[in-house]
Coordinates of C-alpha atoms in Angstrom, one line a residue:
X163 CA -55.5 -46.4 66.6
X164 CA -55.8 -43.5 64.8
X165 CA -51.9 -42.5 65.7
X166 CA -50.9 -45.7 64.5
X167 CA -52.2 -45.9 60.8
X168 CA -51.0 -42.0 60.7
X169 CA -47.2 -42.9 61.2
X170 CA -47.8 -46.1 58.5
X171 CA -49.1 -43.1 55.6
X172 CA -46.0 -41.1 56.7
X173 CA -43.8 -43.7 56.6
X174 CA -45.0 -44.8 53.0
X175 CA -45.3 -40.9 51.5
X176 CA -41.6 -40.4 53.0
X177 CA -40.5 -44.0 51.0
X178 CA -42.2 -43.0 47.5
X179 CA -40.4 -39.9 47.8
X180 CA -37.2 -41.1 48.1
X181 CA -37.8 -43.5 45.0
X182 CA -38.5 -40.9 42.7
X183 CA -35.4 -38.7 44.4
X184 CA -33.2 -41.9 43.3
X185 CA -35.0 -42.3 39.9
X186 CA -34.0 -38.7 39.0
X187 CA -30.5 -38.6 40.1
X188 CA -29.7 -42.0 38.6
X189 CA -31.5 -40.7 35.5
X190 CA -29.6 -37.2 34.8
X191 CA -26.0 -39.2 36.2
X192 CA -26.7 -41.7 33.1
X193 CA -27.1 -38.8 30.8
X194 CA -23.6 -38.0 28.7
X195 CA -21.9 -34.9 28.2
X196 CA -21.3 -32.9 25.0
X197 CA -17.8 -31.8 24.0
X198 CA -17.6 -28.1 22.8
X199 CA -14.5 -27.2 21.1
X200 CA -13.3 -23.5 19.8
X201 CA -12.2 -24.0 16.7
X202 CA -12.2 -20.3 15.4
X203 CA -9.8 -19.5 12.3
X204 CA -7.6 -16.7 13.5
X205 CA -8.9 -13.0 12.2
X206 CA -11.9 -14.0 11.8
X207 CA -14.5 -11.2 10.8
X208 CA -18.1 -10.9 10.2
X209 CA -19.1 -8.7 7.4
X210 CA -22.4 -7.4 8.6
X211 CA -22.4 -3.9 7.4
X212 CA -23.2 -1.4 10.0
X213 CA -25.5 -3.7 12.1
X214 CA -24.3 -4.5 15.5
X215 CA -24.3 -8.1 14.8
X216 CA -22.3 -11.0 15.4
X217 CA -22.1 -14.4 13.7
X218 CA -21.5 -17.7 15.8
X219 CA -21.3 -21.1 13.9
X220 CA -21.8 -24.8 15.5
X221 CA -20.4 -27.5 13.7
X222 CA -21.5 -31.5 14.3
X223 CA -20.5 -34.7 12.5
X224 CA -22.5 -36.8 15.0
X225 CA -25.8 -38.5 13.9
X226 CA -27.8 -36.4 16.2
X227 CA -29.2 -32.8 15.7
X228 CA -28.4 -30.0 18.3
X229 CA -31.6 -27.4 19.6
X230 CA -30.2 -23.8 20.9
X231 CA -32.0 -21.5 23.3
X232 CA -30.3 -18.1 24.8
X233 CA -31.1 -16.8 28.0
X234 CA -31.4 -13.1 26.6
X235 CA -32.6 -13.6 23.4
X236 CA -36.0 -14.4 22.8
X237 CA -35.5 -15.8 19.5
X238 CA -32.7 -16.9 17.6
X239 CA -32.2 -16.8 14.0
X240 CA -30.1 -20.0 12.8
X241 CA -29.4 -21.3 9.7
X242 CA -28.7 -24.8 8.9
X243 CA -26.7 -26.4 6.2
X244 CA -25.3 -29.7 5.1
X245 CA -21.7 -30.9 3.7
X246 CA -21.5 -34.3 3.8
X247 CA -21.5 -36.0 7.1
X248 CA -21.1 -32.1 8.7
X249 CA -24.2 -30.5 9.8
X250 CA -23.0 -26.5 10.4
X251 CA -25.3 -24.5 12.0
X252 CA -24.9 -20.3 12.3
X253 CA -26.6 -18.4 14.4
X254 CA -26.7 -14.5 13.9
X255 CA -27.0 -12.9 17.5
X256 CA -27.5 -8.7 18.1
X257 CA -24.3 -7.2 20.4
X258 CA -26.5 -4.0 20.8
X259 CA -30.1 -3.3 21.4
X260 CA -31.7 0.4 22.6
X261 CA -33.1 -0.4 26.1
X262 CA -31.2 -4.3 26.4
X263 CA -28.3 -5.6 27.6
X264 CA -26.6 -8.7 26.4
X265 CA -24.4 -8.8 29.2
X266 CA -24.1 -12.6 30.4
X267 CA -25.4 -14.3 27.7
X268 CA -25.0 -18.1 27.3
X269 CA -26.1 -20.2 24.4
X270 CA -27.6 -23.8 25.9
X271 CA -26.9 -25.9 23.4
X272 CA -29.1 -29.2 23.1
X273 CA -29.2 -32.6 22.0
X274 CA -31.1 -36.0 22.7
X275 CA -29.3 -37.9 25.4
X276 CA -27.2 -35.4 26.6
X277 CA -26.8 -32.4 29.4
X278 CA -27.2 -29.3 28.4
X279 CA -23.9 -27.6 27.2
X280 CA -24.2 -23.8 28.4
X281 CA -21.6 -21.9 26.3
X282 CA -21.0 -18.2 27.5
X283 CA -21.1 -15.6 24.9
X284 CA -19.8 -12.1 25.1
X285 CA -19.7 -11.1 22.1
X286 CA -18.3 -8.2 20.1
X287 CA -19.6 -6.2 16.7
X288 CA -19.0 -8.3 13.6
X289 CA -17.2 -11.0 15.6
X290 CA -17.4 -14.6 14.2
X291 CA -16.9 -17.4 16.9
X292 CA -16.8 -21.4 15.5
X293 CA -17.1 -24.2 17.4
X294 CA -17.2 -27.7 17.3
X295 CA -19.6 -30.0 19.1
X296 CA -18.5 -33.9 19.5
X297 CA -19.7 -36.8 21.4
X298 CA -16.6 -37.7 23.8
X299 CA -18.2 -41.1 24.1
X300 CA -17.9 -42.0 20.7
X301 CA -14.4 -43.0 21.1
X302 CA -15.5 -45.9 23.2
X303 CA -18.2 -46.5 21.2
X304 CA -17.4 -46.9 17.4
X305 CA -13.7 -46.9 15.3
X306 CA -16.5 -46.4 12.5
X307 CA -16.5 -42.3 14.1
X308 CA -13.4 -42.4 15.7
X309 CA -11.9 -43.1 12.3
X310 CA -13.9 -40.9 10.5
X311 CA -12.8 -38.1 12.7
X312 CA -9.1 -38.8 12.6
X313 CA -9.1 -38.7 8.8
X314 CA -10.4 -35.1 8.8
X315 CA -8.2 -34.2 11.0
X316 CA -4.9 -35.5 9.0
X317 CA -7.1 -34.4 5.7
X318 CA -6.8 -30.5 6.9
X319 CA -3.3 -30.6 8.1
X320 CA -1.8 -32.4 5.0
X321 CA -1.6 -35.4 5.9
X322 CA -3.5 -37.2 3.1
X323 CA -1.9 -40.3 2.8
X324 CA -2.6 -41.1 6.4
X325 CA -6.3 -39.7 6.5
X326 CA -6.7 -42.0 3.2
X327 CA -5.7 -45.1 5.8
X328 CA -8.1 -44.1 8.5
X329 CA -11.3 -43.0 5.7
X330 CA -10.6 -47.2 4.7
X331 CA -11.4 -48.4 7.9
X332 CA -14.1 -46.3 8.7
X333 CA -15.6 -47.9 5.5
X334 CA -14.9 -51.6 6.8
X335 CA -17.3 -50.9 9.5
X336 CA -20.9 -51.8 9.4
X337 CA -21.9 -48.2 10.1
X338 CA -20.5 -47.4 6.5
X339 CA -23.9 -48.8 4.8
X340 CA -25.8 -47.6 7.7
X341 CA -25.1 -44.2 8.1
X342 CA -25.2 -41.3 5.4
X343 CA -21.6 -40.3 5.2
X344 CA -19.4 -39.2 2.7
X345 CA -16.4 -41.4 3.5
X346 CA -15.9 -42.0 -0.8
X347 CA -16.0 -38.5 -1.4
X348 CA -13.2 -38.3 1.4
X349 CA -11.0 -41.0 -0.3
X350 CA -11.2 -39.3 -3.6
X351 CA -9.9 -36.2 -2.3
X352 CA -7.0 -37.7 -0.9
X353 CA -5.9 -39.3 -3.9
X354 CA -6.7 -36.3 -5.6
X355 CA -4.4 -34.0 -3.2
X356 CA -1.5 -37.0 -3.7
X357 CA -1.2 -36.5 -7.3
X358 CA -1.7 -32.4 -7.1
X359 CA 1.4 -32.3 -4.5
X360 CA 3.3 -34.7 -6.7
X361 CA 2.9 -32.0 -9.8
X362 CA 3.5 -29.1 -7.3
X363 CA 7.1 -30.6 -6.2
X364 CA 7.6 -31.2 -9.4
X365 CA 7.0 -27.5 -10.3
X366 CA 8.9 -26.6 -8.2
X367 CA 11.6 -28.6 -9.1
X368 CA 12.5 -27.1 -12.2
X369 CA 11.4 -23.7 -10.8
X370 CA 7.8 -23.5 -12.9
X371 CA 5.9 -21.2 -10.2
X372 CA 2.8 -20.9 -12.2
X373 CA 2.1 -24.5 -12.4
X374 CA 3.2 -24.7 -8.7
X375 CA 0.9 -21.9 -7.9
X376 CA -2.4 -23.0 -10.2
X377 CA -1.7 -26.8 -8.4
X378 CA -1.3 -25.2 -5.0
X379 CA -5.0 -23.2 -5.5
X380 CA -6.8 -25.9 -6.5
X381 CA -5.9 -27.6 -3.2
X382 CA -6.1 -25.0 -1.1
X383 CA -9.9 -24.5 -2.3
X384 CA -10.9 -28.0 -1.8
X385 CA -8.6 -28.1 1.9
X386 CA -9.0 -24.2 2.8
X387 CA -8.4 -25.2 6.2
X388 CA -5.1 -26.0 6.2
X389 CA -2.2 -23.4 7.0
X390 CA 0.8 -25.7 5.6
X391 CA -0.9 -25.2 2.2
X392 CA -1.8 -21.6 2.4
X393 CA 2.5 -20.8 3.8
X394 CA 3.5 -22.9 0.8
X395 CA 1.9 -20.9 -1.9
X396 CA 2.9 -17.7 -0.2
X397 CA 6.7 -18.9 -0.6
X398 CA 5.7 -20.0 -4.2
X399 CA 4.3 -16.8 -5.0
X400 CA 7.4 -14.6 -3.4
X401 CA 9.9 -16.8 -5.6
X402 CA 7.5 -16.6 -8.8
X403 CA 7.3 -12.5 -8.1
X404 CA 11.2 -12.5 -7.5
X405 CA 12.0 -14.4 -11.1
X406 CA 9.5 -11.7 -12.6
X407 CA 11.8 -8.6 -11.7
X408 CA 14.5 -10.7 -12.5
X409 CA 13.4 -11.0 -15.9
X410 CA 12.6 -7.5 -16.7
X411 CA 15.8 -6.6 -15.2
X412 CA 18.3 -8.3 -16.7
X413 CA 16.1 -8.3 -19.9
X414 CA 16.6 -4.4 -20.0
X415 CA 20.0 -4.2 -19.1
X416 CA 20.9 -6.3 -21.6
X417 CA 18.6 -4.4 -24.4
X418 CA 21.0 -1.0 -23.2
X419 CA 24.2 -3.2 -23.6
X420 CA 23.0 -4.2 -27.2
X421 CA 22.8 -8.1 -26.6
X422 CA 19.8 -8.5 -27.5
X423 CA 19.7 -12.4 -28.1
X424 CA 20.5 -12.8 -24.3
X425 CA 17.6 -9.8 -23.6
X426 CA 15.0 -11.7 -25.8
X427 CA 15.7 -14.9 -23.6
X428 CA 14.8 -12.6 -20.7
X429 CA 11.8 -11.4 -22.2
X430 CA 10.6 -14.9 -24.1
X431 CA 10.8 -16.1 -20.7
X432 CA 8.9 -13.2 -18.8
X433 CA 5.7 -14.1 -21.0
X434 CA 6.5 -18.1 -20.9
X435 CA 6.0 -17.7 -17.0
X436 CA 2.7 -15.4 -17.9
X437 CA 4.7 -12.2 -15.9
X438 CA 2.7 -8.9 -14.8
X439 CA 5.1 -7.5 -17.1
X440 CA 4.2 -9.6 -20.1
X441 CA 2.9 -6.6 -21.7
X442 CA 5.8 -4.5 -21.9
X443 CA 8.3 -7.9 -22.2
X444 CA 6.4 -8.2 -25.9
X445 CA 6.9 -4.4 -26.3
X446 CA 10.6 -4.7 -25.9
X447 CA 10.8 -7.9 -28.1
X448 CA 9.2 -6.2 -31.0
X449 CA 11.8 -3.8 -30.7
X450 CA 14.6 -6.3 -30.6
X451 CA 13.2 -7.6 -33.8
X452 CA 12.8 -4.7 -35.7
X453 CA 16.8 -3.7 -34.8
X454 CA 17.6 -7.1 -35.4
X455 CA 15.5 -7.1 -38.7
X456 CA 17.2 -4.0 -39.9
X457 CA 20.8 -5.2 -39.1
X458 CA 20.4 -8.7 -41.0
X459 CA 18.4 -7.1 -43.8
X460 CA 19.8 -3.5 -44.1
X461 CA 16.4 -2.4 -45.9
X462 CA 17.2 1.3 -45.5
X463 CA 18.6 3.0 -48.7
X464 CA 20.0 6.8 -50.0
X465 CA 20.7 7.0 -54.1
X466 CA 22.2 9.9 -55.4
X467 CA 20.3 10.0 -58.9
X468 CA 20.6 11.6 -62.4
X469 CA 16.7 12.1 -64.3
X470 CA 16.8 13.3 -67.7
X471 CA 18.3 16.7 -67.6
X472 CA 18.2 17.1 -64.3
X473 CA 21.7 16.1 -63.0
X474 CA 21.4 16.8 -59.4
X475 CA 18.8 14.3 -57.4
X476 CA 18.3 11.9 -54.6
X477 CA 16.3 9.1 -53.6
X478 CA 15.6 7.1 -50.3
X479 CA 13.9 3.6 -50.7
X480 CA 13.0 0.9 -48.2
X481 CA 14.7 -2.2 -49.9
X482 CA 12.4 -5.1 -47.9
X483 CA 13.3 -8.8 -48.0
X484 CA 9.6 -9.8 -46.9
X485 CA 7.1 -6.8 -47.5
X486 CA 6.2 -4.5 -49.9
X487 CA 8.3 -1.0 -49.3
X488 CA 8.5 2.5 -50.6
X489 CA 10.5 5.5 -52.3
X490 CA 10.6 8.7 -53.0
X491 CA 13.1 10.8 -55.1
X492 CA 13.8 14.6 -56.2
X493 CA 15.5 15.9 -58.9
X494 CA 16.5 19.1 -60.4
X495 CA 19.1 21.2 -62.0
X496 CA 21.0 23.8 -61.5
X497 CA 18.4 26.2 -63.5
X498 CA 16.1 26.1 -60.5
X499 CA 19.2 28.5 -58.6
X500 CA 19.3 30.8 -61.4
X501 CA 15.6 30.9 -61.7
X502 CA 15.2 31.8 -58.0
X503 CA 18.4 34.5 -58.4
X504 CA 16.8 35.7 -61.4
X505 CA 19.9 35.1 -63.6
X506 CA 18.3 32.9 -66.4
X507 CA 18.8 34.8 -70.1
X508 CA 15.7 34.7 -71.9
X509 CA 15.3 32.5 -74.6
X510 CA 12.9 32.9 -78.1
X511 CA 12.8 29.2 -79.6
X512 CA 14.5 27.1 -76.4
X513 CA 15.2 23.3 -77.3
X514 CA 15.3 22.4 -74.2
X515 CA 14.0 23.5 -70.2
X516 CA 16.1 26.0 -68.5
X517 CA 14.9 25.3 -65.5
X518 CA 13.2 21.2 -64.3
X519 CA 12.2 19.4 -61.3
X520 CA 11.2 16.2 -60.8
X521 CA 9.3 14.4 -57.7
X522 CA 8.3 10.9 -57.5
X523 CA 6.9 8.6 -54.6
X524 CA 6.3 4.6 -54.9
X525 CA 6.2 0.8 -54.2
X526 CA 9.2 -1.0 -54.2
X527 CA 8.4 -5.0 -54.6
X528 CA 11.2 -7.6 -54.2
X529 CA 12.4 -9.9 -57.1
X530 CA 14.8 -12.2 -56.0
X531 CA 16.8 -12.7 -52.8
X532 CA 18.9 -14.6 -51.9
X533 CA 19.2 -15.0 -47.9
X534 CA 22.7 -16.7 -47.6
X535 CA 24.7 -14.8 -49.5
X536 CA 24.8 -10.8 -49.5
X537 CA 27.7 -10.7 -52.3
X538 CA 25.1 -12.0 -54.7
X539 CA 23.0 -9.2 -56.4
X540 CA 19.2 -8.8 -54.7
X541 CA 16.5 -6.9 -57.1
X542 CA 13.8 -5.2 -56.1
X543 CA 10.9 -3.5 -58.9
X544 CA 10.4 -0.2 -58.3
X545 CA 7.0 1.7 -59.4
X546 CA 4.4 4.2 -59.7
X547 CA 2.3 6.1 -61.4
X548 CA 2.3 9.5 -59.3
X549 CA 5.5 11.0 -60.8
X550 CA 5.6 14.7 -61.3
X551 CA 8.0 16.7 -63.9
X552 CA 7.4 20.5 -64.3
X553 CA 10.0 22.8 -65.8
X554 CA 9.9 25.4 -68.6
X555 CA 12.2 28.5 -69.5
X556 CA 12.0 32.6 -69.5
X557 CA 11.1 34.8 -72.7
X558 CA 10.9 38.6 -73.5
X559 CA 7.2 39.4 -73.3
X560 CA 6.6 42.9 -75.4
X561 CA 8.5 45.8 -77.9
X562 CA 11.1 48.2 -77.3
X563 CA 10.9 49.8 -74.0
X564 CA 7.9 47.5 -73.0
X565 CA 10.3 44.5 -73.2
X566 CA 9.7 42.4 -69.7
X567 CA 10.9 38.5 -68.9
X568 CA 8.2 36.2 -68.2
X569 CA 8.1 32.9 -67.5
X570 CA 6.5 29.6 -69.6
X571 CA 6.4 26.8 -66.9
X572 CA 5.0 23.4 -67.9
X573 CA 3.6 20.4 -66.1
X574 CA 3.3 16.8 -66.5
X575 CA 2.8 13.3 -64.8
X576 CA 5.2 10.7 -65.1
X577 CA 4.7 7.6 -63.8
X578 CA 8.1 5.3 -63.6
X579 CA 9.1 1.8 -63.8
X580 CA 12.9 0.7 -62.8
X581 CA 15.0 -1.4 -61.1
X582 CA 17.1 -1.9 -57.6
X583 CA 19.8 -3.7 -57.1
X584 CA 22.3 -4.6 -54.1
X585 CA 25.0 -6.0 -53.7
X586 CA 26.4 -6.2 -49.8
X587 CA 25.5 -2.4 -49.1
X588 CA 26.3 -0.6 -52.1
X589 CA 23.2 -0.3 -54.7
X590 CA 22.0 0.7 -58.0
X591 CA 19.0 2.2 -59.3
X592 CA 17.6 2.6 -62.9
X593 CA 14.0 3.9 -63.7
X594 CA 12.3 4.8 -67.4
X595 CA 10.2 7.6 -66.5
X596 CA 7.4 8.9 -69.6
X597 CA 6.0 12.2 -68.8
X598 CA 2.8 13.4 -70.5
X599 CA 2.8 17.2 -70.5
X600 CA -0.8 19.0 -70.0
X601 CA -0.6 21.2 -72.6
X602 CA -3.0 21.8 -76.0
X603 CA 0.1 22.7 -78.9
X604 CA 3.5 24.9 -78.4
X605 CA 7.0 23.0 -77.6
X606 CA 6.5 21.9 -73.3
X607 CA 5.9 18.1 -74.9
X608 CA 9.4 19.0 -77.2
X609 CA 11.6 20.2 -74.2
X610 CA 9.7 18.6 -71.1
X611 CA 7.9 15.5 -72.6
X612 CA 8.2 12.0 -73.7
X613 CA 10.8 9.3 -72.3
X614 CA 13.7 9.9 -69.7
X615 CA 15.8 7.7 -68.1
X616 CA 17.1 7.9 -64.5
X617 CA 20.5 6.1 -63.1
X618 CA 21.4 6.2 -58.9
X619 CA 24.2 4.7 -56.7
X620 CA 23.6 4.7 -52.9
X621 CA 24.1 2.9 -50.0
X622 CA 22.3 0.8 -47.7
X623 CA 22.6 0.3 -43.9

């Protein structure tokens, strides 16, 4: 009896057992598996200083939120953001510890409803590792993900117009006002990436690299993922570098060749296209100018000049069309040769200076000019009031055999007022000098004093 009701408890332990043995596999076969992609940018680099660190970051568009444990790290330090839809999550990991080893290390990577997803990580000092973690059954599921996905993908390799198409559906499902998402945002962008590549080809149409590249920046920070953008800046940027030389060097070879309206089309152009050489492109135009100024306006001038009693003289004046220029003359006669040879004869009651000079320095300020026509006379005042005159004569100082020559030398200031005026290249000057003598009594006001007149003929260039 006792056998019997033994064998009917075994027979029912043996049958519960096998229950919960069929509950359990049937369980863990129902669960789904993640997908875990390696999506890692090429070069990618961790900037961690000197720690022996590494940087791996798991990204997820999927409603659910993903767990990590390691299987040598005790604790892990993750950070989680947001960016629309995209949960990214990066997780800082040690490559070298005094007394551990990291060798074998997997990441388990968890989420609700799913197998654990053991991804193996050996890992390297200031490596950065990306990944992307999907749910595969999602595809069968809902064309509200499966949409969603396929626009991002188009969106990052340039493919707007198409991702635009597949960002609409996903916003005709019923998940759109269910589900935080960021499908408008998504649209936006694409029509804002049409237009931008519409202005870039039409940049580079008539060759205007710098709107090309500021367009092709703008899109490349708001797509940074995609490579056909990134290639077509570079080949902007090696055309826009290659116009730049071409500027300057054509620019300056016309400058040596002296044409410089074709050179300052060179240059106006260099600064236009905002060159690295800008700088020096506005250095080399102000030079064209000033040549070009000086050969339409020939302001440069050189008068030979008669003052008073001196006979021998010069004067060089800047002869401006626009701005206010300058002169400065010198005069003298031949008694200043005899003075320094010591061949003047004295004199006892001189009427006039045996020996003058005359300096002057002013402002020349243009009258009238006429800009069509360089056969009709163009006047120009000329003035100042820091004129110099100094002159005087030699005398017998003493008696008999104390006789010795000395020399009375007066000085005065005499400012000047006159006239320019020139006609093609050849000019004329006339000034009326008054000369105020410093001197209390004798005869320097007589012989050195009072009015003089001055008459010059020169030529400009």
């Amino acid at each position: 009896m006792f056998n019997i009701q033994y064998k009917k408890v075994k027979k029912y332990i043996l049958l519960v057992a096998t229950l919960a043995f069929s509950l359990i596999v049937t369980a863990q076969s129902q669960m789904k598996v993640l997908h875990v992609e390696d999506i890692t940018p090429e070069l990618s680099v961790y900037p961690c200083g000197d720690r022996p660190e590494a940087l791996v970051v798991i990204r997820c568009s999927e409603s659910f939120d993903l767990d990590f444990t390691s299987n040598v790290d005790s604790e892990l330090d993750v950070t989680r953001l947001t960016d629309g839809s995209e949960k990214i999550y990066y997780i800082v990991f040690q490559t070298r510890a005094s007394g551990t080893t990291f060798k074998g290390r997997q990441l388990a990577i968890i989420a609700n409803g799913f197998t654990k997803y053991y991804l193996p990580l050996e890992l390297k000092e200031k490596q950065k590792l990306e990944f992307l973690v999907s749910d595969p059954y999602s595809k069968l599921r809902s064309l509200f993900y499966t949409s969603t996905e396929e626009g991002v993908r188009l969106f990052e390799v340039g493919e707007y117009l198409a991702a635009k198409d597949q960002f609409v559906i996903a916003r005709r499902c019923p998940e759109y006002a269910t589900v935080e998402n960021s499908l408008d945002v998504y649209v936006a962008q694409c029509d804002t990436m049409l237009k931008w590549t519409t202005v870039v080809d039409m940049a580079e149409e008539i060759d205007d690299y710098v709107l090309a590249m500021e367009f092709l920046e703008k899109m490349i920070y708001v797509n940074p993922r995609c490579d056909i953008l990134r290639e077509r800046y570079s080949n902007v940027l090696t055309e826009y570098r290659r116009e730049c030389a071409y500027d300057m060097d054509v620019g300056t070879r016309y400058m040596e060749d002296r044409k410089y309206d074709l050179a300052r089309e060179r240059f106006e152009h260099a600064i236009a296209i905002k060159s690295p050489n800008a700088t020096q492109a506005a250095l080399n135009l102000e030079q064209i100018s000033l040549i070009n100024y000086k050969a339409d306006n020939r302001p440069r001038s050189f008068f030979y000049e008669m003052t008073g009693r001196c006979p021998i003289g010069f004067m060089v004046a800047s002869l401006r069309p626009e701005k206010v220029g300058g002169y400065f003359s010198l005069d003298f006669n031949s008694g200043c040769f005899d003075l320094v040879s010591n061949n003047l004869e004295p004199v006892s009651n001189p009427e006039a200076t045996q020996f003058e000079v005359v300096v002057s320095g002013g402002w020349t300020l243009r009258l009238y000019y006429p800009r069509d026509n360089v056969y009709i006379p163009h006047v120009w005042l000329l003035f100042t009031p820091l004129g110099y005159a100094g002159g005087g004569y030699t005398y017998n100082e003493g008696e008999g055999d104390n006789i010795d020559k000395s020399i009375k030398y007066f000085n005065a200031i005499a400012p000047e007022v006159g006239l320019a005026v020139r006609v093609w290249r050849i000019a004329l000057n006339y000034k009326l000098q008054y000369r105020y003598v410093f001197e209390n009594g004798g005869i320097g006001k007589d012989i050195l004093g009072g009015v003089h007149h001055s008459f010059g003929i020169g030529f400009c260039w």
